[in-house]
XYZ file of C-alpha atoms in Angstrom:
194
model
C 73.627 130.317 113.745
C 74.684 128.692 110.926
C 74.539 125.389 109.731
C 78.403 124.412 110.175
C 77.878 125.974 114.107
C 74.725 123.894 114.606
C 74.703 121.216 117.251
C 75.268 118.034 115.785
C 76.129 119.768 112.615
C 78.911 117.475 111.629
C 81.743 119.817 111.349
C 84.421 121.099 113.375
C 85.444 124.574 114.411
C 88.301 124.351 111.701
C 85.420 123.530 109.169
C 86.300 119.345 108.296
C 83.614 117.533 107.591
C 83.541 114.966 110.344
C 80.161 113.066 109.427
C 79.881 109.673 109.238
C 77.644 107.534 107.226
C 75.715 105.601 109.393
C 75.965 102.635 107.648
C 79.982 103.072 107.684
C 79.455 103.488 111.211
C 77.527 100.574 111.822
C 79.991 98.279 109.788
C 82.397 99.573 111.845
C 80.899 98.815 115.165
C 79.714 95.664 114.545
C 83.106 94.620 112.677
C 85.473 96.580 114.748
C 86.388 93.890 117.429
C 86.474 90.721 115.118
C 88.831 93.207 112.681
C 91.149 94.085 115.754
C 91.184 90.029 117.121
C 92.233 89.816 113.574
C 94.533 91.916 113.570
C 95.946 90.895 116.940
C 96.753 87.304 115.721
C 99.278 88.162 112.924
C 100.777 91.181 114.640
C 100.943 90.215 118.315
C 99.989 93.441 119.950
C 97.252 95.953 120.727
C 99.231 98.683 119.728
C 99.836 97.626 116.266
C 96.723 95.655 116.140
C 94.738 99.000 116.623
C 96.999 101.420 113.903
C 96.311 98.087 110.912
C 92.518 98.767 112.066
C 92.460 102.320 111.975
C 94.569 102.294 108.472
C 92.335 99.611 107.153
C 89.071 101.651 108.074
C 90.352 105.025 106.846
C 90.519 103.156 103.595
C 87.173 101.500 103.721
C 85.877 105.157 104.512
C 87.506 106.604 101.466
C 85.965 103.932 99.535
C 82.692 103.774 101.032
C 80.359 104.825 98.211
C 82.370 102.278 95.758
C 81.648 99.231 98.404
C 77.833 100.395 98.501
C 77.765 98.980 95.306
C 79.718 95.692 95.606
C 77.548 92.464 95.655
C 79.752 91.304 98.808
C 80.704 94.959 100.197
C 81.070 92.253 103.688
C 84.176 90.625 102.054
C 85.290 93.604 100.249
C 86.020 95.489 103.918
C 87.379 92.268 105.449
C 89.922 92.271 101.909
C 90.869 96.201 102.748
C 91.844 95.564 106.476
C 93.233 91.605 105.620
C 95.804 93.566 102.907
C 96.078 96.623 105.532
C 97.301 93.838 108.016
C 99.278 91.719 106.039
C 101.594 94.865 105.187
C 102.329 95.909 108.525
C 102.784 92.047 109.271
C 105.370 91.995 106.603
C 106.991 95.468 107.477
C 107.333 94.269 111.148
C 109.186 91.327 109.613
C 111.380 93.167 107.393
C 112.260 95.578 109.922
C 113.100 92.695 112.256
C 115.283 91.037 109.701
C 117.133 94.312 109.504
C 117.706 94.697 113.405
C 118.750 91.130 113.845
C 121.415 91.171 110.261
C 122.849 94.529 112.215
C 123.195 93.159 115.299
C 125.038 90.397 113.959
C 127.007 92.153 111.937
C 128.085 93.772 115.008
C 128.535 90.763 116.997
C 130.916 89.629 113.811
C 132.966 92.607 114.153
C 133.875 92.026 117.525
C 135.103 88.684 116.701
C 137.303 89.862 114.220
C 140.822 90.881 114.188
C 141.207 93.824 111.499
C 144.186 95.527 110.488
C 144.759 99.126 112.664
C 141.061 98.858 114.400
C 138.926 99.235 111.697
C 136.606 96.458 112.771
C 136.695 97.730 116.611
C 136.213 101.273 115.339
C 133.046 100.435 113.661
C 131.301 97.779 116.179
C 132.456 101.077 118.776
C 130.102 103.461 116.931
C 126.788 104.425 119.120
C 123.749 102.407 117.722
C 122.457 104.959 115.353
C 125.752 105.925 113.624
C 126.649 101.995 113.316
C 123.289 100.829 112.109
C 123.269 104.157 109.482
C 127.094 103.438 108.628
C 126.727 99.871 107.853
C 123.397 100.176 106.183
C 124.663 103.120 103.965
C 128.187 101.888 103.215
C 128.823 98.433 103.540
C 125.245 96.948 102.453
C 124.278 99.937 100.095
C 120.954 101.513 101.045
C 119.361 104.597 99.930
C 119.239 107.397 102.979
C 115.723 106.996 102.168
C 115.556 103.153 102.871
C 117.813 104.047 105.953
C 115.199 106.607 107.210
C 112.595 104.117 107.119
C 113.972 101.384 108.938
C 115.192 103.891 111.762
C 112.113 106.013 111.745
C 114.193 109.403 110.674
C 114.630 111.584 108.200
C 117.007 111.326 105.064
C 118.959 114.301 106.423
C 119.225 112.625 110.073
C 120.720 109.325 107.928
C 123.101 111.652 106.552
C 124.127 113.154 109.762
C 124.779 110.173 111.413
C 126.707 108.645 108.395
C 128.994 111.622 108.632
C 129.491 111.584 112.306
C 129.890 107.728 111.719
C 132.419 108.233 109.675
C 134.135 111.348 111.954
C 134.656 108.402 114.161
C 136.160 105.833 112.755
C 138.747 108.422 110.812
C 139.431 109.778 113.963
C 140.755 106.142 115.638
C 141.385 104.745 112.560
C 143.019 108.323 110.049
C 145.076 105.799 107.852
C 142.133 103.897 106.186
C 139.402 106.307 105.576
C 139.553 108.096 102.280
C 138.010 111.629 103.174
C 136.394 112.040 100.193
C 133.304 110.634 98.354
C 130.070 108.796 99.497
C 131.775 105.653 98.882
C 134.132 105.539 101.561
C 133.514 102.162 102.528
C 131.697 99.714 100.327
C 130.906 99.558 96.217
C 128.806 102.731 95.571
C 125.755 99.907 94.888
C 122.922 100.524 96.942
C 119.835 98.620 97.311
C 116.079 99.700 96.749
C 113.150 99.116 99.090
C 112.210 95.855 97.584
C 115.648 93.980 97.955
């Protein structure tokens, strides 16, 4: 037998590594709940709560050798998982702010009388098409931005933008150019950090 097949070896059958240092262990276990009732206070659930964790310790592991060294590794790891946190807090926040301007946008529509149905044609679209139609046209995004914030892929985006837009030209033929991104909207799109 050899050593990566010995009991308690420390790898697995696909040959990763999967030892621990003990002392990273021990952090861990002795941090782990006061990190996650951290964690639960800014983000409001266990779910979420646990992923910042995990994240935050995957990146004190992958630094672990560099906080040996520190003269206050302690507030070094709480630092990791506090900025680990913080991000998802603020990604949770920005991804909220999305869902709530699209649903009022939406609402808007509805509310509006527009000239041959354009308005109704577009608040009519099924959630995915509108929210990828309004993000992509009228506010600007990137497909990549879009696939973020939805949780799909840049080709996905661009399939719903183009059934999206089947739509609308099909109740509404007399206002849709049929060529170009830029259908609707100024061909300016917006980055991540706007």
């Amino acid at each position: 037998m050899n050593e990566s097949e010995s009991v308690g070896g420390g790898a697995d059958p696909i040959g990763v590594d999967t030892r621990l240092p003990l002392s990273y262990e021990a952090l861990y276990l002795a941090d782990q709940q006061a990190f996650h009732d951290y964690a639960y206070v800014l983000l409001g659930d266990d779910t979420a709560a646990e992923a910042a964790v995990h994240l935050g310790m995957l990146l004190v592991r992958d630094h672990w050798d560099e906080l040996l060294v520190e003269s206050n590794m302690q507030q070094q790891v709480w630092a990791i998982v506090r900025g680990v946190v913080e991000d998802y807090r603020r990604e949770r926040e920005e991804r909220a702010a999305i869902a709530k301007g699209l649903d009022d946008y939406r609402q808007g529509l509805f509310r509006l009388n527009g000239e041959q149905g354009v308005f109704e044609a577009l608040a009519s679209l099924p959630p995915q098409q509108f929210d990828a139609v309004v993000l992509r046209y009228l506010l600007g995004y990137k497909p990549q931005r879009i696939g973020w914030y939805m949780g799909i892929s840049e080709s996905t985006v661009s399939h719903h933008c183009e059934k999206g837009k089947q739509r609308i030209e099909q109740a509404v033929p007399s206002l849709i150019k049929k060529s170009g991104d830029g259908a609707a909207g100024d061909g300016k799109e917006k980055d991540a950090e706007e």
